[in-house]
Coordinates of C-alpha atoms in Angstrom, one line a residue:
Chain A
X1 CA 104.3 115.5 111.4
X2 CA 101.4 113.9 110.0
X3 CA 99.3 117.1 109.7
X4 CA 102.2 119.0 108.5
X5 CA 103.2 116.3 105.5
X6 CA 99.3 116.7 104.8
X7 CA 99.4 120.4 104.5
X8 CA 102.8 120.0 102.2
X9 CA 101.3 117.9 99.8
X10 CA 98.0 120.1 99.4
X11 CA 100.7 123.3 98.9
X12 CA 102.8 121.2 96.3
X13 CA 99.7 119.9 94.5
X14 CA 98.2 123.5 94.2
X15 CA 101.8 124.8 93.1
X16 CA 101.8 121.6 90.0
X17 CA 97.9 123.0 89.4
X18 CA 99.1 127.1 89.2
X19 CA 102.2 125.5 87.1
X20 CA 100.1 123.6 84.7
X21 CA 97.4 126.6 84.3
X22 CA 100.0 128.9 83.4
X23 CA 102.1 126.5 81.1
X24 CA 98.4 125.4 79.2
X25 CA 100.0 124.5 76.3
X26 CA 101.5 121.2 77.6
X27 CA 98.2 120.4 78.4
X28 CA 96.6 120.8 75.6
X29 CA 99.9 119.5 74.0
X30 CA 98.6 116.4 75.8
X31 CA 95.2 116.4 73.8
X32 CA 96.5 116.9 70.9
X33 CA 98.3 113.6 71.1
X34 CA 95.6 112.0 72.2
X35 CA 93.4 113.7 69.6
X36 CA 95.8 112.5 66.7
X37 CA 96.9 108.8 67.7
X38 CA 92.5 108.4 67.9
X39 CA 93.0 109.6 64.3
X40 CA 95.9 108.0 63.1
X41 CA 94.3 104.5 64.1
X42 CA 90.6 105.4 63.1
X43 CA 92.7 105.9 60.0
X44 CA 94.9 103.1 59.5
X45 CA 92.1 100.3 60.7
X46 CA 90.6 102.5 57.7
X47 CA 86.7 101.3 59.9
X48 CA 83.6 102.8 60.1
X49 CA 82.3 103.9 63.0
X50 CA 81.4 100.8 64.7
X51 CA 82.7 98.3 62.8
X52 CA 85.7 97.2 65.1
X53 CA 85.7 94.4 67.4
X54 CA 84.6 95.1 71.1
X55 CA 88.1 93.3 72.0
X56 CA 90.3 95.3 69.6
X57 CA 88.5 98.3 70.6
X58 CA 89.6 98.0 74.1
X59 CA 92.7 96.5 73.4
X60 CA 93.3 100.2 70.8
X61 CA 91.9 102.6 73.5
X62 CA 94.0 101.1 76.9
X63 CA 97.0 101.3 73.9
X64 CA 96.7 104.0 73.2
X65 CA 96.5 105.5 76.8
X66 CA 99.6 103.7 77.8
X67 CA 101.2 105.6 75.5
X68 CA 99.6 109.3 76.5
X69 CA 100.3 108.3 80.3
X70 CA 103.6 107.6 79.7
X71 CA 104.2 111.0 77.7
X72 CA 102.6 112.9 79.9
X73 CA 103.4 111.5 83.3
X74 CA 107.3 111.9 82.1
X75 CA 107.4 115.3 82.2
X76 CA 106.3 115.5 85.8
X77 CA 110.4 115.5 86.7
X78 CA 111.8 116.2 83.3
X79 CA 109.5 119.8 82.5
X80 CA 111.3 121.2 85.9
X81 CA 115.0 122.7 85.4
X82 CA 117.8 121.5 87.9
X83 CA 117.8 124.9 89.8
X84 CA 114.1 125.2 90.4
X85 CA 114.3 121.5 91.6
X86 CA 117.7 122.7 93.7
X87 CA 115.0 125.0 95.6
X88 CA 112.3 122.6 95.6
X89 CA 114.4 120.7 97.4
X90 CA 115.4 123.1 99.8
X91 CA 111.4 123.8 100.1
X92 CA 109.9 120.7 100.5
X93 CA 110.4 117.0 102.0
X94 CA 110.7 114.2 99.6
X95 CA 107.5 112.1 100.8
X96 CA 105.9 115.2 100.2
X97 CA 107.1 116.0 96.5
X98 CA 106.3 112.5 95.6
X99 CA 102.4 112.2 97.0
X100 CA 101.8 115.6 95.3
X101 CA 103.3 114.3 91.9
X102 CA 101.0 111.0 92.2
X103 CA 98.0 112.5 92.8
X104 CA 98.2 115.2 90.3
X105 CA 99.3 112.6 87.5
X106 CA 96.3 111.2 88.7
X107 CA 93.8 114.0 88.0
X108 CA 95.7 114.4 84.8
X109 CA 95.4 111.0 83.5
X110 CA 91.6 110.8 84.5
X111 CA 91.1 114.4 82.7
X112 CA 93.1 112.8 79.7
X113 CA 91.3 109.3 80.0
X114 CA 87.9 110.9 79.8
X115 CA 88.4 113.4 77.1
X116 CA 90.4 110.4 75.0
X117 CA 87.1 108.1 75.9
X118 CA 84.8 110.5 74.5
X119 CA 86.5 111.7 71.6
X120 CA 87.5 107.4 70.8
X121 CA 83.7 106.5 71.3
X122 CA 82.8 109.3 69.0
X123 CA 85.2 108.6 66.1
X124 CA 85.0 105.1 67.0
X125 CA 81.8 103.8 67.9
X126 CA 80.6 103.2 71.3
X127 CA 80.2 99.4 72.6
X128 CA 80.0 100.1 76.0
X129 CA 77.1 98.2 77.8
X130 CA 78.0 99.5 81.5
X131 CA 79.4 103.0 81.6
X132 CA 79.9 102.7 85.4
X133 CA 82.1 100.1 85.7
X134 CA 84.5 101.3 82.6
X135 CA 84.2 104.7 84.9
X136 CA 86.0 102.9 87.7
X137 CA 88.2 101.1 85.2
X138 CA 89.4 104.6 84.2
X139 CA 90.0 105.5 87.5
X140 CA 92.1 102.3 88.4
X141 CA 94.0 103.1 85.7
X142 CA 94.5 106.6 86.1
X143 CA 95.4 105.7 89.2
X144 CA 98.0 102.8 88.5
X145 CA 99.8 104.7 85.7
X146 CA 100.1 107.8 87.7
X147 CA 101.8 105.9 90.9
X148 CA 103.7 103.5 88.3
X149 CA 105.1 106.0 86.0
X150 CA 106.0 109.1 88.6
X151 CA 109.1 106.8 90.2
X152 CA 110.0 105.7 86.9
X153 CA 110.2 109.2 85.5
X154 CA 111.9 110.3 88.2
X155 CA 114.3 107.5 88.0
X156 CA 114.6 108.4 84.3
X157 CA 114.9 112.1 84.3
X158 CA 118.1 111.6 86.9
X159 CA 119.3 109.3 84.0
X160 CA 119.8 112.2 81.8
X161 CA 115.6 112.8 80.3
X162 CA 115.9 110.1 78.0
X163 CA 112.3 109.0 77.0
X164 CA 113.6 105.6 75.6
X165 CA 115.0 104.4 79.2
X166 CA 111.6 105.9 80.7
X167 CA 109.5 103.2 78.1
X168 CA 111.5 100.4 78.8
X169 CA 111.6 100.6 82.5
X170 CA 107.8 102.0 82.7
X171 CA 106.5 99.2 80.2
X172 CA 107.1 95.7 81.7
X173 CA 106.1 97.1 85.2
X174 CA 102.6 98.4 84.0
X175 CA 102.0 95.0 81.8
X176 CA 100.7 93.5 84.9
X177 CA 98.4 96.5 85.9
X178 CA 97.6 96.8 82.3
X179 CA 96.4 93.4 81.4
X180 CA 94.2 94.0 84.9
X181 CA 92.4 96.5 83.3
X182 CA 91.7 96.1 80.4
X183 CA 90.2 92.6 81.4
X184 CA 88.1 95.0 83.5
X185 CA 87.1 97.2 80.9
X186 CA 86.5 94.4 78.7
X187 CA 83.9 93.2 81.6
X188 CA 82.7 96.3 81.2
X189 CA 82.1 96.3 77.4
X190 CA 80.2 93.2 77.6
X191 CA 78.2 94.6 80.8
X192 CA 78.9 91.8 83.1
X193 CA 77.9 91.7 86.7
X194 CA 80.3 93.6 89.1
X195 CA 81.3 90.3 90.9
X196 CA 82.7 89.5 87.7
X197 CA 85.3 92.0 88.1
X198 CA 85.9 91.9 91.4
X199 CA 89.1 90.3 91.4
X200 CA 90.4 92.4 89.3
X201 CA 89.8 95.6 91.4
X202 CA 90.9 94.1 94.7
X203 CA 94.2 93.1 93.0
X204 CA 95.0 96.6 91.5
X205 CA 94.1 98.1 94.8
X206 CA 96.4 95.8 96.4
X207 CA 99.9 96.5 93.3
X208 CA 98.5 100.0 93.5
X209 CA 98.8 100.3 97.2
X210 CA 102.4 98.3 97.3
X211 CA 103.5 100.8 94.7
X212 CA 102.1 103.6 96.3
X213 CA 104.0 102.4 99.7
X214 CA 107.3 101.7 97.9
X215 CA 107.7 105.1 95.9
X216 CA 107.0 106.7 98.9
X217 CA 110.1 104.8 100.5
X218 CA 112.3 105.4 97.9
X219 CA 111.7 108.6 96.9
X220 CA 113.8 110.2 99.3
X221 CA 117.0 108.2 98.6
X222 CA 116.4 109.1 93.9
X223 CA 115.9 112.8 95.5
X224 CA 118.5 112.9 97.3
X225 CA 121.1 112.4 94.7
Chain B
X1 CA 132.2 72.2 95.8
X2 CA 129.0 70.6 97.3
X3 CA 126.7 72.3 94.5
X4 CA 129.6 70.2 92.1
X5 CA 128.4 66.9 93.8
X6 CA 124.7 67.9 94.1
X7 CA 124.6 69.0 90.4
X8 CA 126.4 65.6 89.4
X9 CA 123.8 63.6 91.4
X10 CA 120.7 65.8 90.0
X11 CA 122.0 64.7 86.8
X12 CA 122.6 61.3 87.1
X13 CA 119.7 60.8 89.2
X14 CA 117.4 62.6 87.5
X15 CA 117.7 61.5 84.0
X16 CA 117.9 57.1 85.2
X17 CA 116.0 57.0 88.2
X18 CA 112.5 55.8 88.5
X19 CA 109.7 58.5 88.0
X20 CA 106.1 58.1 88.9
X21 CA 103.6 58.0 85.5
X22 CA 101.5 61.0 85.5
X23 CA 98.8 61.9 83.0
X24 CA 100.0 64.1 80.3
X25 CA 103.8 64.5 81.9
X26 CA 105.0 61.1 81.3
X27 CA 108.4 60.8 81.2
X28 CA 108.9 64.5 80.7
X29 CA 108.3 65.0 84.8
X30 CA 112.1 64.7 84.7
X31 CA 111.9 68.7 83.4
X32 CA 111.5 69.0 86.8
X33 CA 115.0 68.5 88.2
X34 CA 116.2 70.7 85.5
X35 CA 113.4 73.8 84.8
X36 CA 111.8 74.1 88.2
X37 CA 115.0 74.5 90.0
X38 CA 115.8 77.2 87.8
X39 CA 113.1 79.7 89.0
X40 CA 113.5 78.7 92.4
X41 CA 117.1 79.8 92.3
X42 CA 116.3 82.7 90.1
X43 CA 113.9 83.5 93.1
X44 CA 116.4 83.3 95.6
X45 CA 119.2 85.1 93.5
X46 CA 117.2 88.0 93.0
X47 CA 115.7 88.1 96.7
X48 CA 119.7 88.3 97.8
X49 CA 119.9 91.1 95.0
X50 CA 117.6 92.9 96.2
X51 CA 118.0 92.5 100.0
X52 CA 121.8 94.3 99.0
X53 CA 119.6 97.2 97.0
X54 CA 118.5 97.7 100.5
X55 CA 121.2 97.7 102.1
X56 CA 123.4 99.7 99.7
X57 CA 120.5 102.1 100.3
X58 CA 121.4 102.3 104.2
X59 CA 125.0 102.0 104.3
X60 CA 125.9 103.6 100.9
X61 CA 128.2 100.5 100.9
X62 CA 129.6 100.1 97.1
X63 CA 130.3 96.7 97.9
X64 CA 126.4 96.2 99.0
X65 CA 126.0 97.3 95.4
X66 CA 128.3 95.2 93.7
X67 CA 126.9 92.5 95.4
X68 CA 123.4 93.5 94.4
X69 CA 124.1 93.8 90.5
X70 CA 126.0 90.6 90.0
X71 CA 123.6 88.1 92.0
X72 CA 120.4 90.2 89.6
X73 CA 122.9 89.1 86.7
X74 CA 123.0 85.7 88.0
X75 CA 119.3 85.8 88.5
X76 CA 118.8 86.6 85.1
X77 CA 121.0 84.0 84.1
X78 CA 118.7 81.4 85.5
X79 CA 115.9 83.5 84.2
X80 CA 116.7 82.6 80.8
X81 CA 117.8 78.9 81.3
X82 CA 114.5 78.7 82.6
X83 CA 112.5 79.9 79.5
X84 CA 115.0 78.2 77.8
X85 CA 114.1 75.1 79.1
X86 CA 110.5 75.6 79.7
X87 CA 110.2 76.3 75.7
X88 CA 112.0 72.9 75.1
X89 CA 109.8 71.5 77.2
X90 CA 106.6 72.9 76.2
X91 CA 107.7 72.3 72.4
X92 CA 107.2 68.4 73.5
X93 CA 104.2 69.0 75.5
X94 CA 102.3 71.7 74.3
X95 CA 103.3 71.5 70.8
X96 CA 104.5 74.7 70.3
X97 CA 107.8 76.7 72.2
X98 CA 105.4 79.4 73.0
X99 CA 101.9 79.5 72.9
X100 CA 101.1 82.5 74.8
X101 CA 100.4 80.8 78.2
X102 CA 100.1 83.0 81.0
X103 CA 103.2 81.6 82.9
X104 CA 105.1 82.3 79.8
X105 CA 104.0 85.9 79.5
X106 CA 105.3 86.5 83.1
X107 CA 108.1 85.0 82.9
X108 CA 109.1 86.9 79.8
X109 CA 108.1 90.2 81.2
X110 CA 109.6 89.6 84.4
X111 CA 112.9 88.9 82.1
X112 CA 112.1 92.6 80.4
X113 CA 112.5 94.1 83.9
X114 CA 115.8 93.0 85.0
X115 CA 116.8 94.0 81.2
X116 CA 115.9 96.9 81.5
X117 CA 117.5 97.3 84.7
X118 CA 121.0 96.8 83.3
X119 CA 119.9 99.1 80.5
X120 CA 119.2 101.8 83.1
X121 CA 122.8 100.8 85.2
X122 CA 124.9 101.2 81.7
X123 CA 123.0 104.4 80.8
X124 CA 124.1 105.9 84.2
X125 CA 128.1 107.0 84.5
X126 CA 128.6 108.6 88.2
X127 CA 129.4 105.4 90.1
X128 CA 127.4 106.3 93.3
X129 CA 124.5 107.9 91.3
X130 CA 124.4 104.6 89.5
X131 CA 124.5 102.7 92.2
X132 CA 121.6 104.4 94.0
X133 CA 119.3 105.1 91.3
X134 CA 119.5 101.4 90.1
X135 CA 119.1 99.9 93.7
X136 CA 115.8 102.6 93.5
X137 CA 114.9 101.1 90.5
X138 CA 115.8 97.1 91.8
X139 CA 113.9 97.4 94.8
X140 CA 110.9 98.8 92.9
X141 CA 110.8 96.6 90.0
X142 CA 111.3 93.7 92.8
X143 CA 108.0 95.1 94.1
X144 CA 106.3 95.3 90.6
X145 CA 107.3 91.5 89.8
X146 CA 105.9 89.8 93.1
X147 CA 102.2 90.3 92.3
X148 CA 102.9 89.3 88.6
X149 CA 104.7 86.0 89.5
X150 CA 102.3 84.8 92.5
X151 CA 98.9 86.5 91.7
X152 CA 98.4 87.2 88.1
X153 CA 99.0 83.5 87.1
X154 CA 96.7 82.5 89.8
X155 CA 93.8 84.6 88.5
X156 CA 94.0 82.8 84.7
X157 CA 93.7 79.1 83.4
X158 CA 97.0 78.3 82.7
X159 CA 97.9 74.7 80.9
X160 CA 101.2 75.1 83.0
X161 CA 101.3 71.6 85.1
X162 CA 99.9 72.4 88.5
X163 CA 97.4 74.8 87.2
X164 CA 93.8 73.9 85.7
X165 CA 93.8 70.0 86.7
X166 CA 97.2 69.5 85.7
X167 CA 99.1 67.2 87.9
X168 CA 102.3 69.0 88.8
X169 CA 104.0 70.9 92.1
X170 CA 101.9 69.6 94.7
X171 CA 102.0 67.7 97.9
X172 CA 99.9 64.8 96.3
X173 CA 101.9 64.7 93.0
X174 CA 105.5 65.0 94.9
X175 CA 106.1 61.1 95.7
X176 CA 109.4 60.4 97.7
X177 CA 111.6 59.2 95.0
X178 CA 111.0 62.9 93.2
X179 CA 111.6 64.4 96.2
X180 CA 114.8 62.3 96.8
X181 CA 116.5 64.2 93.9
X182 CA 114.3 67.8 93.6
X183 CA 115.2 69.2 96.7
X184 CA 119.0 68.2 96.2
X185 CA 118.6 70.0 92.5
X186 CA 117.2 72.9 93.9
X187 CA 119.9 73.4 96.3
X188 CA 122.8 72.7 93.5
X189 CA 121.4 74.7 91.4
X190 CA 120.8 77.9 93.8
X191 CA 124.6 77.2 95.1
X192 CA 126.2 76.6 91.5
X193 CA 124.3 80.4 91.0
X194 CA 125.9 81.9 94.5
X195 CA 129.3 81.0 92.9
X196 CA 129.0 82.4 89.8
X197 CA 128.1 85.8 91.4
X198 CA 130.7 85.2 94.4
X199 CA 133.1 85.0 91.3
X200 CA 131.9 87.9 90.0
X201 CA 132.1 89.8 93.1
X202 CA 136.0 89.0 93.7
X203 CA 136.8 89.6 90.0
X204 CA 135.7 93.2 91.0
X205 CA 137.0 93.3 94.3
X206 CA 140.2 92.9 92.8
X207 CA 139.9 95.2 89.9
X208 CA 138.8 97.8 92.5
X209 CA 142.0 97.2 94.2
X210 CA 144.2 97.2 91.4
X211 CA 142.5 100.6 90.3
X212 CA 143.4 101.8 93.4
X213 CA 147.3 100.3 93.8
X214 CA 147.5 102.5 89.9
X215 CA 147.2 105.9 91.6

């Protein structure tokens, strides 16, 4: 069972990765968002590079994520019509659909994460002093949004697609997580030691993996209706 | 009945009977009969709630359900009595009815979920999908709002008594004639909850019924 479940979430995942090549445009639909919030608030702080605050500048980018990940994590239930779910379902075991879901939202986010980082530190100056730790921030958070936000779309997509309902369940349960890491990051801006942060990464671990544990258990019971 | 007599003694009790002096508290340890109780029912009301999102889950029970929605609602009640009284409180104290603490914060997002939960129960209109998906979504939220209520606030200074050097909820602070009405408040208020949402559940038990005697 074990081995199988393994093998069905390495099929699903390759069948989101085929499905996202061939549909590019929601990708790059994706970066464009992105690409333009960067813009609008480069804009509307109306700064020169640099000149922002390290806190608002980390308060901005993880803002601004939030945001992307919720977008683009929605449509990992709403993008799919009723019928091809129908056959999915027909296909594939729940546990299955929903670890293959997570962990390509993951690669996604980090993908999106990194390109936002780069195009943010560009437009908006750079006041990173430890790369490697705002690395693993990136990660956590790829990691927390994707796991937080798949249930929650799924939840929201059965509750007819409506992106409102998917902020204001997704929002208050991501604070939490949220407010985690951008503390980290902000360690990481200010190039603290590691054991500075080390609370923090423990602790998302620890909601990451009770989330992780507790989508898996529901799952079934959202697909099955 | 007994949360009647327990509530009547909390009152009484609480607001003549001696109170030890602590630093900073004062007289205003009294709060305690009153706001604490409040989460610690909320607590428990939404712990029942979501032990019947569980089971609705298993049995596919509508009652289960029924009974899961209206003790959240009463949990949510107490929720916001509790900010509601914490803000008086902290208006005295603090200066300010809200001044960002992190105690606060969670409380106030913790309120957000459970709004949002009857948001997502409203938006739904197939009874048994509704029921399901929002048991899904109790039992996960539930999940979400046990680190933020027992870990998060551990990890930051918080001027919240017990926290930071505070006196407050501790074995050393607690002295016998607190204790002598707390634990009674605790229980009349957590029972005084119960009823409301055992009200609630018959008023729908019935209209369920009479639904039924109309076809």
């Amino acid at each position: 069972m074990k081995k199988g479940l393994l093998q069905e979430v390495q099929v699903l995942l390759k069948k989101e990765l085929l499905l996202e090549w061939r549909q590019r445009y929601a990708f790059n639909g994706m970066l464009l968002y992105v690409g333009s919030s960067i813009v609008v608030c480069y804009m509307s702080f109306g700064v020169r590079s640099g000149a922002l605050q390290p806190i608002t500048w980390n308060a901005l980018f993880w803002i601004i994520m939030l945001f992307t990940a919720v977008n683009a994590v929605a449509k990992s239930f709403m993008q799919e019509r009723e019928g091809r779910q129908l056959y999915l379902y027909t296909l594939a075991s729940p546990q299955g659909i929903i670890l293959a879901k997570i962990l390509y939202n993951i690669l996604l986010m980090v993908l999106l994460t990194s390109i936002g980082l780069l195009f943010y530190a560009i437009v908006l100056g750079n006041p990173l002093e430890d790369i490697s730790l705002f690395a693993l921030s990136i990660l956590l958070a790829a990691f927390s949004f994707s796991t937080t936000f798949t249930l929650i779309s799924g939840i929201a997509a059965k509750a007819g697609n409506s992106s409102v309902l998917m902020a204001i369940l997704g929002f208050p349960v991501i604070i939490p997580t949220l407010l985690m890491v951008i503390r980290m990051a902000k360690n990481a801006i200010d190039g603290l030691d590691w054991s500075a942060s080390q609370d923090e990464i423990v602790t998302l671990l620890a909601i990451n993996a009770i989330i992780v544990v507790v989508s898996f258990m529901l799952f079934p019971y959202l697909w099955r209706s | 009945m007994l949360a009647v007599v327990l509530l009547t003694y909390t009152i009484i009790g609480g607001l003549l009977m001696e109170v030890p002096r602590l630093a900073i508290l004062n007289e205003t340890i009294r709060a305690m009969y009153f706001h604490v109780p409040m989460w610690f029912g909320m607590i428990l009301l939404l712990v029942v709630s979501v032990t019947y999102s569980v089971k609705y889950l298993g049995s596919g029970k509508i009652q289960h359900d029924t009974i899961a929605v209206e003790f959240a609602y009463a949990g949510i009640l107490f929720g916001v009595l509790g900010i509601l009284t914490g803000m008086v409180w902290a208006k005295f104290t603090w200066g300010a009815y809200w001044s960002s603490d992190p105690k606060q914060n969670a409380a106030a997002i913790g309120l957000l979920i459970y709004f949002a939960y009857i948001v997502l129960r409203n938006s739904l209109e197939d009874e048994q999908q509704k029921a399901r998906i929002s048991a899904v979504y109790n039992i996960f939220a539930f999940a979400a709002l046990i680190p933020l209520l027992f870990i998060l606030p551990r990890l930051t200074d918080s001027l919240h008594p017990g926290n930071g050097g505070n006196p407050g909820f501790n074995a050393y602070d607690l002295d016998s004639n607190l204790r002598m009405v707390f634990y009674p408040a605790i229980i009349g208020w957590t029972l005084l909850g119960v009823w409301f949402a055992s009200l609630r559940i018959r008023i729908r038990a019935i209209k369920l019924r009479l639904e039924e005697l109309e076809y």
